[in-house]
Amino acid sequence: MQIRIEQLSDDRRFIPEILGLWNENCIETAECELSDEDKAAIQNQLKQYSQSEFGMVCVAFDETSKLVGYGLASMKKDLVIQECYGQIDELYVLPEYRRQKTARAIVEKLSRWLQYKNASPIYVFVDLDNKLAQDFWESSGLSKEFYIMSNN
């Protein structure tokens, strides 16, 4: 199977498809669908990331040009040490395209972009209950560093 990874630029025709995949991700991980308000906010985020020098959206297509995955990365600034670091904000691949290195290809593209922007280190937030994601990120070279606590 041939997978093609592209950076999304001002071409907004894929945004509805990405929103569809994002909704699939929510159903799979949170057992709920996106609200209209969520969809509008995500659509705005996708536009901002694809137009900003501080964000990137990657999309993955199969050999029939079907959108099968996406990833978002952003640069953040540590205000204490005044240096930039990278964050992979979102990653999703349709279940039938998993274990075929699609997610790895998206992560590699996002990581190369962050390295090009001198945004290091790279962080990823992973749900404590998502063992599959934790294993994936560890196999991608990341390690558990600390837990983030919240009042939610």
Short mmCIF file of C-alpha atoms in Angstrom, two decimals, residues 49-152:
data_model
loop_
_atom_site.label_atom_id
_atom_site.label_comp_id
_atom_site.label_asym_id
_atom_site.label_seq_id
_atom_site.Cartn_x
_atom_site.Cartn_y
_atom_site.Cartn_z
CA TYR A 49 -2.11 26.16 11.58
CA SER A 50 -2.03 25.88 7.80
CA GLN A 51 -1.46 29.63 7.37
CA SER A 52 0.95 30.26 10.24
CA GLU A 53 4.71 29.86 10.34
CA PHE A 54 4.20 28.39 13.83
CA GLY A 55 1.86 25.54 12.89
CA MET A 56 1.69 22.68 10.43
CA VAL A 57 -1.03 20.32 9.25
CA CYS A 58 -0.08 17.06 7.52
CA VAL A 59 -2.51 14.84 5.69
CA ALA A 60 -2.06 11.23 4.55
CA PHE A 61 -3.63 9.84 1.39
CA ASP A 62 -3.79 6.29 0.10
CA GLU A 63 -3.17 5.30 -3.52
CA THR A 64 -6.77 6.27 -4.43
CA SER A 65 -6.27 9.76 -2.89
CA LYS A 66 -8.54 8.93 0.04
CA LEU A 67 -7.69 10.93 3.16
CA VAL A 68 -6.67 8.31 5.74
CA GLY A 69 -4.95 10.34 8.46
CA TYR A 70 -3.79 13.71 9.68
CA GLY A 71 -1.39 15.30 12.12
CA LEU A 72 -0.94 18.76 13.60
CA ALA A 73 2.20 20.26 15.09
CA SER A 74 2.96 23.65 16.56
CA MET A 75 5.84 25.64 17.91
CA LYS A 76 5.59 26.98 21.45
CA LYS A 77 7.89 29.34 23.31
CA ASP A 78 9.20 28.64 26.77
CA LEU A 79 8.95 32.06 28.39
CA VAL A 80 11.49 31.23 31.09
CA ILE A 81 14.40 30.18 28.88
CA GLN A 82 13.17 32.03 25.78
CA GLU A 83 13.52 29.01 23.48
CA CYS A 84 11.07 27.29 21.16
CA TYR A 85 9.94 23.72 21.52
CA GLY A 86 7.71 21.60 19.35
CA GLN A 87 4.43 19.97 20.15
CA ILE A 88 2.58 17.35 18.16
CA ASP A 89 -0.96 18.38 18.95
CA GLU A 90 -3.01 15.80 17.07
CA LEU A 91 -2.44 12.53 15.24
CA TYR A 92 -5.08 10.22 13.82
CA VAL A 93 -5.09 7.41 11.28
CA LEU A 94 -8.13 5.40 10.23
CA PRO A 95 -8.11 1.97 11.93
CA GLU A 96 -7.76 0.04 8.66
CA TYR A 97 -4.56 2.00 7.85
CA ARG A 98 -2.87 1.42 11.21
CA ARG A 99 0.16 -0.83 11.63
CA GLN A 100 1.23 0.12 8.11
CA LYS A 101 3.58 2.95 9.13
CA THR A 102 1.09 5.67 8.16
CA ALA A 103 1.21 7.34 11.58
CA ARG A 104 5.00 7.01 11.64
CA ALA A 105 5.23 8.76 8.24
CA ILE A 106 3.04 11.62 9.48
CA VAL A 107 5.13 11.96 12.66
CA GLU A 108 8.37 11.96 10.65
CA LYS A 109 7.07 14.78 8.43
CA LEU A 110 5.92 16.81 11.45
CA SER A 111 9.20 16.16 13.29
CA ARG A 112 11.32 17.21 10.30
CA TRP A 113 9.33 20.45 10.08
CA LEU A 114 9.83 21.12 13.80
CA GLN A 115 13.56 20.39 13.50
CA TYR A 116 13.80 22.72 10.49
CA LYS A 117 12.18 25.41 12.66
CA ASN A 118 14.71 24.68 15.46
CA ALA A 119 11.87 23.71 17.78
CA SER A 120 13.37 21.20 20.17
CA PRO A 121 12.52 19.18 22.19
CA ILE A 122 9.22 17.78 20.91
CA TYR A 123 6.36 17.07 23.31
CA VAL A 124 3.18 15.04 22.94
CA PHE A 125 0.29 14.87 25.41
CA VAL A 126 -1.13 11.35 25.73
CA ASP A 127 -4.15 10.24 27.75
CA LEU A 128 -3.17 8.10 30.73
CA ASP A 129 -5.60 5.38 29.65
CA ASN A 130 -4.40 5.27 26.03
CA LYS A 131 -1.80 2.50 26.28
CA LEU A 132 -1.74 2.02 22.50
CA ALA A 133 -0.75 5.67 21.99
CA GLN A 134 1.82 5.53 24.78
CA ASP A 135 3.43 2.47 23.16
CA PHE A 136 3.41 4.17 19.75
CA TRP A 137 5.12 7.32 21.03
CA GLU A 138 7.70 5.34 22.98
CA SER A 139 8.48 3.31 19.85
CA SER A 140 8.87 6.64 18.05
CA GLY A 141 11.68 7.65 20.38
CA LEU A 142 9.79 9.68 22.97
CA SER A 143 9.85 8.87 26.67
CA LYS A 144 7.52 9.54 29.55
CA GLU A 145 8.73 12.62 31.31
CA PHE A 146 6.04 13.76 33.75
CA TYR A 147 2.30 13.73 34.33
CA ILE A 148 0.13 16.78 33.94
CA MET A 149 -2.50 17.10 36.64
CA SER A 150 -5.74 19.01 36.12
CA ASN A 151 -8.94 19.77 37.99
CA ASN A 152 -11.17 18.38 35.22
#
